[in-house]
Coordinates of C-alpha atoms and ligand atoms in Angstrom, one line a residue:
X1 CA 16.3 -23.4 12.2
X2 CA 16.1 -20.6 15.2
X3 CA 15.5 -17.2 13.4
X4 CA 13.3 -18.2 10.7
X5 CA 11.3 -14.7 11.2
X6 CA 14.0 -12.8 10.6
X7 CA 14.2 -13.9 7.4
X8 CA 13.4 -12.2 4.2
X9 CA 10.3 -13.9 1.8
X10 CA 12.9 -14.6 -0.9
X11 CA 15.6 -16.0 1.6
X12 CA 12.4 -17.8 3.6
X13 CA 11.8 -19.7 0.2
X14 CA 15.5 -20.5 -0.8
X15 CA 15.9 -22.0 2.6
X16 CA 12.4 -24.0 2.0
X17 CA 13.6 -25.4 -0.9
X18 CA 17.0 -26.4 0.2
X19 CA 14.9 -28.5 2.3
X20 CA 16.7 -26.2 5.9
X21 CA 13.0 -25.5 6.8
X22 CA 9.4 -26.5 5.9
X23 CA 6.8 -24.5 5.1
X24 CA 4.8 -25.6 7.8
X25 CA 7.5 -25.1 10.2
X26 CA 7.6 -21.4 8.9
X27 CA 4.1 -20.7 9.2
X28 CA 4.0 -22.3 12.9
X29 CA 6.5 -19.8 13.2
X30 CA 4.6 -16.8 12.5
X31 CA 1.2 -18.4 14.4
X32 CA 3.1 -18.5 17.1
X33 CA 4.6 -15.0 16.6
X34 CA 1.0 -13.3 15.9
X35 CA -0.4 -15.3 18.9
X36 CA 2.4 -13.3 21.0
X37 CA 2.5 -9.9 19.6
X38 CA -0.9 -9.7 17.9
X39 CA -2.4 -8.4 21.3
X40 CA 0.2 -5.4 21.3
X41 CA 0.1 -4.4 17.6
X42 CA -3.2 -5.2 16.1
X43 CA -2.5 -5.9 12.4
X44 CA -5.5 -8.5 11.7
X45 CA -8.9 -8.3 11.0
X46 CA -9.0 -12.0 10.3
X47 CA -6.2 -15.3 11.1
X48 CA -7.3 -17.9 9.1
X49 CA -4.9 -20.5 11.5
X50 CA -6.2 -24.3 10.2
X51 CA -6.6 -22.9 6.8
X52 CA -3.1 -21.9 6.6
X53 CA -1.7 -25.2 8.3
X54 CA -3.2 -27.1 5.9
X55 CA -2.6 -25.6 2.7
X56 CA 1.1 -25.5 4.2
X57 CA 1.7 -29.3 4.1
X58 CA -0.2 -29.0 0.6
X59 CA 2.8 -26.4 -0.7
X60 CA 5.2 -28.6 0.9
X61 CA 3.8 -31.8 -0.4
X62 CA 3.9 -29.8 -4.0
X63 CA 7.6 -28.6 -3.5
X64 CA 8.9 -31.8 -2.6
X65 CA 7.5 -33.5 -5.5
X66 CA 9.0 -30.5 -7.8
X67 CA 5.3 -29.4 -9.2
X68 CA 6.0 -25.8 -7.2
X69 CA 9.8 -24.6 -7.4
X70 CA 8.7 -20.3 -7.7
X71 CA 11.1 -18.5 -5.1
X72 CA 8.1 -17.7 -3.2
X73 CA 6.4 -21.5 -2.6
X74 CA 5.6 -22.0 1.0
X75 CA 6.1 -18.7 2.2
X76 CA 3.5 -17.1 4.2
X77 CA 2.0 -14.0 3.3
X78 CA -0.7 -11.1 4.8
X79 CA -3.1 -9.7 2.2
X80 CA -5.1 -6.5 2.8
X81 CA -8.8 -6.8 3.6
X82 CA -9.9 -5.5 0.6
X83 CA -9.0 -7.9 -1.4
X84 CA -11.6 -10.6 -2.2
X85 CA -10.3 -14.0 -0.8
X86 CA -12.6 -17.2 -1.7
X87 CA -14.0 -18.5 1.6
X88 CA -12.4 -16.2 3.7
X89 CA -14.3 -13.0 5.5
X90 CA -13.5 -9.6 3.6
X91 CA -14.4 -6.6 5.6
X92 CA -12.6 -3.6 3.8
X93 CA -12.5 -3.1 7.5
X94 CA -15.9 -2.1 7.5
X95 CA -18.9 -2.9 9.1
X96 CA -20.8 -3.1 6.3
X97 CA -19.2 -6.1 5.1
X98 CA -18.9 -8.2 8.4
X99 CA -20.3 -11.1 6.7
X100 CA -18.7 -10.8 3.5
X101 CA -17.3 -13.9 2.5
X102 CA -16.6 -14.1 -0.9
X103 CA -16.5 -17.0 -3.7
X104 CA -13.9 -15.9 -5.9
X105 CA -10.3 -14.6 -5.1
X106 CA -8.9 -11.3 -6.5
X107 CA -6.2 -12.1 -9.5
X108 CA -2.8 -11.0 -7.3
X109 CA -3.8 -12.9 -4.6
X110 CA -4.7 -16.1 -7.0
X111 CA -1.6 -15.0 -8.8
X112 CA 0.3 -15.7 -5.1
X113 CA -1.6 -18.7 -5.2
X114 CA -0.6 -20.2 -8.1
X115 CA 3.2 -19.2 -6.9
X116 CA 2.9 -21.5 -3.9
X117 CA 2.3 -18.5 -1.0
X118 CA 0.7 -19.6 2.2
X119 CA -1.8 -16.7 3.3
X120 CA -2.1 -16.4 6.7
X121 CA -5.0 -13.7 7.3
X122 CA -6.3 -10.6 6.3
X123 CA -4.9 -7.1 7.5
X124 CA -6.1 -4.5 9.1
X125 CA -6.7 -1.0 6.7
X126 CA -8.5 2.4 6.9
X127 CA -12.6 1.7 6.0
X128 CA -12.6 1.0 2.5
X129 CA -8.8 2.6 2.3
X130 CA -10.0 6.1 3.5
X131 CA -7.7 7.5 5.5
X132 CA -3.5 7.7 6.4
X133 CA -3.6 5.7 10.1
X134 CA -5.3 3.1 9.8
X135 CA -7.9 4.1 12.6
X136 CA -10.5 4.7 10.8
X137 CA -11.1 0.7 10.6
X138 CA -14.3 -0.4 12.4
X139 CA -12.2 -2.9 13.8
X140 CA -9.8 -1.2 16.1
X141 CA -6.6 0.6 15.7
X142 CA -3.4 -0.7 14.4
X143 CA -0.4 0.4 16.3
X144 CA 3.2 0.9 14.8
X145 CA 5.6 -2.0 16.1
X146 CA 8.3 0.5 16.9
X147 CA 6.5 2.7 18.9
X148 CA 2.7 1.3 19.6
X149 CA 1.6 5.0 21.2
X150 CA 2.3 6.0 17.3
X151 CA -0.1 5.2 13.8
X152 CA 1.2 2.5 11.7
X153 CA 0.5 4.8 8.7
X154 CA -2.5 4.1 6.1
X155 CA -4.9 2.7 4.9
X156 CA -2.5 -0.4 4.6
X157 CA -1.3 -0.2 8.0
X158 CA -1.9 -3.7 9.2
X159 CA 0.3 -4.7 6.0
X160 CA 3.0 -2.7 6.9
X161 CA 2.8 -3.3 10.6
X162 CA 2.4 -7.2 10.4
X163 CA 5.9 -7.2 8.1
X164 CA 7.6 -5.1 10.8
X165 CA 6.3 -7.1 13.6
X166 CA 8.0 -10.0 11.7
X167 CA 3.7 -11.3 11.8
X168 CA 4.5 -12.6 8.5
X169 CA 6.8 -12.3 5.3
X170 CA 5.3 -10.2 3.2
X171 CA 2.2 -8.4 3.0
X172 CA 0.0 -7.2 -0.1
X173 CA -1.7 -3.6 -0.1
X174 CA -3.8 -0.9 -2.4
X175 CA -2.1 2.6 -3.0
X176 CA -4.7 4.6 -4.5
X177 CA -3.1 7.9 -2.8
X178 CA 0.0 7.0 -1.2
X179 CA -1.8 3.7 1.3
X180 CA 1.0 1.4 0.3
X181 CA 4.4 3.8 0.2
X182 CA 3.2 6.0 3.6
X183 CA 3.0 3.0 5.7
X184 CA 6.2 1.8 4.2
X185 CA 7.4 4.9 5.3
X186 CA 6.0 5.1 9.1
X187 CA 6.7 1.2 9.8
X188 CA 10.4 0.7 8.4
X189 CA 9.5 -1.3 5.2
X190 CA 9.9 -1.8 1.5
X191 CA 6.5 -0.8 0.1
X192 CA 6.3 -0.3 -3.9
X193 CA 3.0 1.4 -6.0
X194 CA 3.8 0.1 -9.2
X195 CA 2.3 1.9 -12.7
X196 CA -1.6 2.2 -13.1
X197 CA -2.5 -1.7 -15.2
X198 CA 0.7 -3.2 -13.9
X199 CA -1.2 -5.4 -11.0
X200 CA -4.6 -6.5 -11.9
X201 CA -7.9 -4.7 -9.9
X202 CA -9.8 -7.8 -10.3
X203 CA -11.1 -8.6 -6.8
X204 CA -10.2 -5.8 -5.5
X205 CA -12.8 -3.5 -3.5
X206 CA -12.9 -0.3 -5.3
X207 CA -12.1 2.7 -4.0
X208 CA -11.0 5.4 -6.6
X209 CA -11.0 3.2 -9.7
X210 CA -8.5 5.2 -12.1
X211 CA -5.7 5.9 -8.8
X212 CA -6.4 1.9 -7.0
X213 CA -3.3 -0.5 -7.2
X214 CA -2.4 -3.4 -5.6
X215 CA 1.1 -3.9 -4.8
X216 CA 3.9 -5.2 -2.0
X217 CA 5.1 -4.7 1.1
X218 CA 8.2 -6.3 2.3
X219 CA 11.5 -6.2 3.8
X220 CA 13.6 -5.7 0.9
X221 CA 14.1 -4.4 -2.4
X222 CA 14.8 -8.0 -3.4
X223 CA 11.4 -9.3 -2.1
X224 CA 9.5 -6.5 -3.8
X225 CA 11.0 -7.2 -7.0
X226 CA 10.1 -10.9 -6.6
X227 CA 6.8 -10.5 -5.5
X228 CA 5.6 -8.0 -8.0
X229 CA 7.5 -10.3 -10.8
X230 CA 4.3 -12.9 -9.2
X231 CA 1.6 -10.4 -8.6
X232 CA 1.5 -8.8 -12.4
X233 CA 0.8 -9.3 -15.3
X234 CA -2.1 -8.6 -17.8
X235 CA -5.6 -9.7 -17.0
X236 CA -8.6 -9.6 -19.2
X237 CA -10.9 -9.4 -16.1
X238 CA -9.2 -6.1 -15.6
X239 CA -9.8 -4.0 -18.4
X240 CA -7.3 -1.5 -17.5
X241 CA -4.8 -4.2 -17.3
X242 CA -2.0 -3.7 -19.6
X243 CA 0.4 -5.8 -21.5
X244 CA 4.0 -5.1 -20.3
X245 CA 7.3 -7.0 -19.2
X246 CA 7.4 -8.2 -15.5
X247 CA 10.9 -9.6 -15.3
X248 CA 11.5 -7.1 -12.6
X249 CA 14.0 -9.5 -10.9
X250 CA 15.9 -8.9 -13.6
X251 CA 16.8 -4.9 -12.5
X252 CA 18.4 -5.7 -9.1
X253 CA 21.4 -4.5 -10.2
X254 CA 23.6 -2.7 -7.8
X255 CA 24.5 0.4 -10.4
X256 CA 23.4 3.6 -10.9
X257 CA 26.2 5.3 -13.0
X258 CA 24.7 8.0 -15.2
X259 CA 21.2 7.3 -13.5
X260 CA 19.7 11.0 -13.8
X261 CA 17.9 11.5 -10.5
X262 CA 15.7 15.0 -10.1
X263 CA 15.0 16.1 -6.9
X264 CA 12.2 19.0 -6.7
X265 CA 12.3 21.4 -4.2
X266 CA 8.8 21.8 -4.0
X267 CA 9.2 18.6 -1.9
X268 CA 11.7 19.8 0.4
X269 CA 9.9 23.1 1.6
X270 CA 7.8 24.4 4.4
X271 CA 5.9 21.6 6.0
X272 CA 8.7 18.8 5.7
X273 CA 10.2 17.9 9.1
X274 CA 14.0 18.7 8.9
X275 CA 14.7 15.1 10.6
X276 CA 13.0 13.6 7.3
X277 CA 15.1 15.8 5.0
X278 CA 18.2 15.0 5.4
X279 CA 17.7 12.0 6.5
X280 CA 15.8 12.1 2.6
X281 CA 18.9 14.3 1.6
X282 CA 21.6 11.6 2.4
X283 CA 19.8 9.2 0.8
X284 CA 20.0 11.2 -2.2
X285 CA 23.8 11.5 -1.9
X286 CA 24.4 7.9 -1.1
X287 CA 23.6 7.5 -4.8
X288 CA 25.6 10.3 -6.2
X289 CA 28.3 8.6 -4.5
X290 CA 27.5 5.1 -6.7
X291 CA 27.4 7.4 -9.7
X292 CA 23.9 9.0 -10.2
X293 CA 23.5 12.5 -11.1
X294 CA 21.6 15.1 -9.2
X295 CA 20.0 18.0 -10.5
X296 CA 17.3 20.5 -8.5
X297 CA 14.4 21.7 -10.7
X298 CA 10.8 22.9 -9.6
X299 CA 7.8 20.3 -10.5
X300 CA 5.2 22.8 -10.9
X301 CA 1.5 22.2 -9.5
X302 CA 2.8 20.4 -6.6
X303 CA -0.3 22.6 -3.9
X304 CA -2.8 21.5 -6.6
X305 CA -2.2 17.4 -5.8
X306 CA -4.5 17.4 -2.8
X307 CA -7.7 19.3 -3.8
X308 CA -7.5 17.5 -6.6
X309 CA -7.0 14.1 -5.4
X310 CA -9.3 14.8 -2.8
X311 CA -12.1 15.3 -5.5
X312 CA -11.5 13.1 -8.2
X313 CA -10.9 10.1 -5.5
X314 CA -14.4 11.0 -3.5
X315 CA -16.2 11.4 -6.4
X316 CA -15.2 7.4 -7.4
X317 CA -15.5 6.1 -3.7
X318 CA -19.3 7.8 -4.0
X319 CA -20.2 5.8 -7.4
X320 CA -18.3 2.8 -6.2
X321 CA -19.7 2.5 -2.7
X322 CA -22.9 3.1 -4.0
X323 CA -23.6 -1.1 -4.3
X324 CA -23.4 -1.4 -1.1
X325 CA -27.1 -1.0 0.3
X326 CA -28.1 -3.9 2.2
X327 CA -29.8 -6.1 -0.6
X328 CA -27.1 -8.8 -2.0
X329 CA -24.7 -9.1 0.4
X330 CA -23.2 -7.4 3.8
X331 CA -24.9 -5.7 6.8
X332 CA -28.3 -5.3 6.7
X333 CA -29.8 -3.0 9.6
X334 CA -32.3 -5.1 12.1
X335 CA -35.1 -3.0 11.9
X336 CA -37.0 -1.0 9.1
X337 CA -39.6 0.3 7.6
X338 CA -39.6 0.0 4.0
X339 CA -37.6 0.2 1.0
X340 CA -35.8 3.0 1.5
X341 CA -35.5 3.4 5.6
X342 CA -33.7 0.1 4.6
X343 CA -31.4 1.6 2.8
X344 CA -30.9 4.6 4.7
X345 CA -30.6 2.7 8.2
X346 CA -28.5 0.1 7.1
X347 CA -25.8 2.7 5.1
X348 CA -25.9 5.3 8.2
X349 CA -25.0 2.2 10.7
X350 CA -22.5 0.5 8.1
X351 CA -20.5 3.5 7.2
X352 CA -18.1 5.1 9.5
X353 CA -17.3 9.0 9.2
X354 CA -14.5 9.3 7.2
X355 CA -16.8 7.0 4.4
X356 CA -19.1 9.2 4.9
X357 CA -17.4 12.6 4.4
X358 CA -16.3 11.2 1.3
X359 CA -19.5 9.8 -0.1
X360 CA -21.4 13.1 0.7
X361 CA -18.4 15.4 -0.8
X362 CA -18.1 12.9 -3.6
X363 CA -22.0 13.6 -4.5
X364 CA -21.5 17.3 -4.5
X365 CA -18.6 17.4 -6.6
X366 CA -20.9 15.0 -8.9
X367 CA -24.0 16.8 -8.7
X368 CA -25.7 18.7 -11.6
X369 CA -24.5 22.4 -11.2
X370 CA -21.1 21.7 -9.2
X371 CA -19.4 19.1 -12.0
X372 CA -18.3 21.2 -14.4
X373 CA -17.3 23.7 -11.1
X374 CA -15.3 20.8 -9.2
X375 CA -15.0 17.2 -10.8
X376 CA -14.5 18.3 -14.2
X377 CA -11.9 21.1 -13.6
X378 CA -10.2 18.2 -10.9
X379 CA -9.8 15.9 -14.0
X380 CA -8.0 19.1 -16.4
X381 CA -5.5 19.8 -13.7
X382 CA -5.0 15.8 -13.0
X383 CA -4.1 16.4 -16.9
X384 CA -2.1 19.3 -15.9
X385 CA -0.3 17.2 -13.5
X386 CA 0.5 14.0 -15.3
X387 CA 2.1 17.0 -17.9
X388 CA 4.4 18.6 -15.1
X389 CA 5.5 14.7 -15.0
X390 CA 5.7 14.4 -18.6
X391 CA 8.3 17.3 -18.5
X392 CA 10.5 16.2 -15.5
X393 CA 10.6 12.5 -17.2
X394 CA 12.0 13.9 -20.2
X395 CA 15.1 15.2 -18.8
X396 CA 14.9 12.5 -15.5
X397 CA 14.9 8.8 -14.7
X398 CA 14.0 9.6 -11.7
X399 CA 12.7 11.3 -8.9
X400 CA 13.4 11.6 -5.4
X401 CA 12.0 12.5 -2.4
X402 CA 10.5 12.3 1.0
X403 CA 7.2 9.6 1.5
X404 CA 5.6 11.3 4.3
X405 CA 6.3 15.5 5.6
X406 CA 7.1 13.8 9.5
X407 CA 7.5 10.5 10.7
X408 CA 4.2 8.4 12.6
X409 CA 1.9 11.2 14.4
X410 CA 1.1 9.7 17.8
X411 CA -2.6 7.9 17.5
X412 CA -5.2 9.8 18.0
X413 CA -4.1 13.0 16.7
X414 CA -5.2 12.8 13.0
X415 CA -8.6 12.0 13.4
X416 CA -9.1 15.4 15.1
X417 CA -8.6 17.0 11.7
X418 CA -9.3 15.5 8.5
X419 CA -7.9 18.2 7.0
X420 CA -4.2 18.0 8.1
X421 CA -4.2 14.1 7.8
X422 CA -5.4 15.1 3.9
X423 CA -2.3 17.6 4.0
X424 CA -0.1 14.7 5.0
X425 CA -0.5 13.1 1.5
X426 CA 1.4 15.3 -0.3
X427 CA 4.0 13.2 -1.3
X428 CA 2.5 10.6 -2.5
X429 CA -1.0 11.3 -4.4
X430 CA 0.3 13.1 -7.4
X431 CA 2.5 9.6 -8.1
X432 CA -1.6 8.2 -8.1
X433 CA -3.1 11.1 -10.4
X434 CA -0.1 10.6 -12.9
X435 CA -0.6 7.0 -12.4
X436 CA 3.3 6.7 -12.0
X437 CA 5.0 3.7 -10.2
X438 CA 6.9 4.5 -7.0
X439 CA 8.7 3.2 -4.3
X440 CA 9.6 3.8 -0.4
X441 CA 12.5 2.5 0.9
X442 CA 13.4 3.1 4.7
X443 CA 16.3 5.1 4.8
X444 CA 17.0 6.6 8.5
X445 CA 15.5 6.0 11.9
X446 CA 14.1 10.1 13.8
X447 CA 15.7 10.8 17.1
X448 CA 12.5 9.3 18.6
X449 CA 13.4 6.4 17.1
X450 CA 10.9 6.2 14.5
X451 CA 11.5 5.1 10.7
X452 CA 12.1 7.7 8.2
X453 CA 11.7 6.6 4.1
X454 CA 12.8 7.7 0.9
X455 CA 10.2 7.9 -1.9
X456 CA 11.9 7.3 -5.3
X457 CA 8.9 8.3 -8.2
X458 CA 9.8 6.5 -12.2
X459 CA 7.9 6.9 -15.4
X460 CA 5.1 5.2 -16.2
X461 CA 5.9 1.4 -16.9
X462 CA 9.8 2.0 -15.4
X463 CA 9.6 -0.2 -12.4
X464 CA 12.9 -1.5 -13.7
X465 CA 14.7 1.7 -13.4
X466 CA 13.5 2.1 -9.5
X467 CA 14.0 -1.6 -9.0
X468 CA 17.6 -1.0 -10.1
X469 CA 18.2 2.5 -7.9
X470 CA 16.0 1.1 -4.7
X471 CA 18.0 -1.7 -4.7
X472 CA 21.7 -0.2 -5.1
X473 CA 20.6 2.6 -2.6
X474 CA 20.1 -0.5 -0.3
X475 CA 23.3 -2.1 -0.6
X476 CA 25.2 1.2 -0.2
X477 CA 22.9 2.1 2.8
X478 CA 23.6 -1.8 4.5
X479 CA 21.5 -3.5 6.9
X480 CA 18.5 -2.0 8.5
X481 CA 17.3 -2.4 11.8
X482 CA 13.8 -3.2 12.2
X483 CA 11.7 -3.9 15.4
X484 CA 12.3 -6.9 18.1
X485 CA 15.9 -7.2 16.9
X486 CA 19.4 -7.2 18.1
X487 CA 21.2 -4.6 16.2
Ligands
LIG501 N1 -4.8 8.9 2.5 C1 -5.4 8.8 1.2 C2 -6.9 8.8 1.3 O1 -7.4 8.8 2.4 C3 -4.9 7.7 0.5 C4 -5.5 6.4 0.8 C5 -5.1 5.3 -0.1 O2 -4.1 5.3 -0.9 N2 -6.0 4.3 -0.2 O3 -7.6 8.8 0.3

């Protein structure tokens, strides 16, 4: 077989199993692609190349005997560096875990495991999942494959960029404020957030505890379904993990007659970059067409999202990156001069900036005096929020809107100001506050020629129903063209 790269993960491991193509041949295939391209794009921290050779004649060995028949054995797949991996370095894309290697493996990733998937290496991010670019990783920039003077997006840029650069099939990240759709969004991909306790944390290097989630991204509505069918599920090492059906494969249904689709102006205001709008807009009206019905209403609260996000998720990172000091595991700083000079050194040298903006605003907003003033009043409009979402749900299935105000900035330009790269979540963190499942699916390409998505936002624990619109939206849109191919 000549194109297997251009294949989708669920088509990949249909072909496997009608015994077309091995799964050793397929990751070959994608070696070989990343030892090409990987130079240009950047979307690895870490290619674990033997490792994945052999535990692809393993797979295969297992699916020609019949002990693995999933639709995802033997495909290979790119998991986010902050996801613990046994044996295999986990950086968060962070100095201060260079030498992390840990002994257990996070449950989606095991969960992948179990399923027959063939990882391949661990993907680039934003330190410890701070940040909308992916530059902020102390391990060089990731560039977007269809443009590499532009951002892939963030933090899970080297997922998104690694499924665009065809650098393997499908790609895990963590959306705790938009890190999985915004990519998505910026690279021409599928990327899906699915509700808070869908996807188990277990493994998974905190960040904001109540907003983290783990979840795919792919090239098509199909594959998401698939993998997030794999990837869920309760987990009692999770104890926010919740009980609830994951037959998503079960919604891709091309219908949306009578679907209810709300689409609030406050996301189609100032800021947004008329390209992205109706490009956003026609999305919207492809499903009319199939039979949905649109409705304008106002969501209330939407300038709130950020400084409210932006509290509530520092003040976690703060607690959370607290363990990391220097005495267990990770970087330790050469020289010192007791206890605490340890400690000090080896967080000032392990930290980049962004991590440390947020651990510093994170203590204030924590600190005795300013709690009640900031983290506690963040936490009654997150209320306030999920509320505003209660109401639009009761007379919605759905909502739709833009992923990102513009398409990829050019690199460099949003680490100038923290401040405007903040403003450029405003799409997606509410979704995280309300702890809300959403989707991005690419839906039109700028003039520049850089992807455009459409964000489609369910109730809590209604994957099925985006599922189900995502994936008629994508058969009424057709084929999309992504980078390195003939149209
Ligand atoms: N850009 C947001 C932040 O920096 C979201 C990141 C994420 O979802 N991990 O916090």
């Amino acid at each position: 077989m000549d194109n297997i790269l251009s294949l989708s993960a669920v088509e990949l491991g249909a072909a496997i199993k009608r015994g077309e193509v091995t799964s050793v041949e397929a990751t070959r295939a994608v070696l070989d692609r990343i030892a090409a391209v990987e130079d240009r794009y950047h979307c690895y921290v870490t290619v674990v190349e033997e490792t994945a050779m052999r535990r692809a004649a393993e797979v295969q060995a297992k699916i020609n005997s019949g002990e693995l028949t999933g639709p995802l054995a033997g495909v290979p797949v790119a998991i986010k560096d902050n996801m613990c991996t046994t044996g295999v370095l986990t950086t968060c894309s962070s100095r201060i875990l260079n030498n992390f290697i840990p002994t257990f493996s996070s449950t989606a990733v095991e969960n992948l495991e179990k399923a027959g998937a063939v990882m391949i290496g661990k993907t680039n991010m934003d330190e410890f999942a701070m940040g909308s670019t992916t530059e902020t990783s102390a391990y060089g920039v990731t560039k977007n494959p269809w443009n590499p003077e532009h951002v892939p997006g963030g933090s899970s840029g080297g997922s998104a960029a690694a499924v665009a650069a065809e650098e393997c099939f499908y790609a895990l990240g963590s959306d705790t404020g938009g890190s999985i759709r915004q990519p998505a969004s910026f690279c021409g991909v599928v990327g899906m957030k699915p509700t808070y306790g869908t996807v188990s944390r277990y493994g998974l290097i905190a960040y904001g505890s109540s907003l983290d989630q783990i979840g795919p991204l792919c090239k098509d509505v199909t594959d998401c379904a698939t993998i997030l069918e794999t990837i869920a599920g309760h987990d009692p090492k999770d104890s926010t993990s919740v009980k609830t059906e994951t037959d998503f494969t079960t919604a891709l249904v091309n219908d949306v007659k009578g679907l209810k689709i709300g689409i609030p102006r406050d996301y189609f205001g100032e800021g947004l970059d008329p390209e992205v709008r109706d490009s956003v807009m026609r999305a919207a009206k492809l499903l009319e067409e199939k039979g949905a019905i649109l409705e304008e209403f106002d969501l209330s609260l939407v300038e709130y999202a950020i400084p409210t996000y932006y509290t509530i998720a520092a003040a976690e990172a703060s607690s959370n990156l607290e363990r990391f000091d220097g005495v267990k595991y990770g970087y330790r700083t050469a020289d010192y001069n007791g206890l605490h000079n340890m400690y000090k050194k080896t967080r000032s040298e392990g930290f980049g900036p962004e991590v440390k903006r947020r651990i510093m605003l994170g203590s204030f907003v924590l600190s005795s005096g300013y709690y009640d003033a900031y983290y506690l009043k963040a936490l009654k409009v997150k209320a306030l929020i999920k509320k505003a979402f209660d109401d639009a749900f009761a007379r919605y299935d759905l909502i739709i809107g833009p992923a990102a105000p513009t398409t990829a900035p050019k690199l460099g330009q949003s680490l100038q100001d923290p401040i405007k790269m903040y403003l450029g979540d405003i799409y997606t963190i509410s979704v995280n506050l309300a702890g809300l499942p959403g989707i991005t699916v690419p839906c039109g390409v700028s003039r520049e020629g850089l992807p455009i998505g459409v964000q489609m936002i369910g109730d809590c624990f209604r994957e099925k129903t985006l599922i189900r619109a995502a994936y008629t939206y994508e058969q009424a849109r057709g084929s999309y063209v992504r980078p390195g191919k003939e149209a």
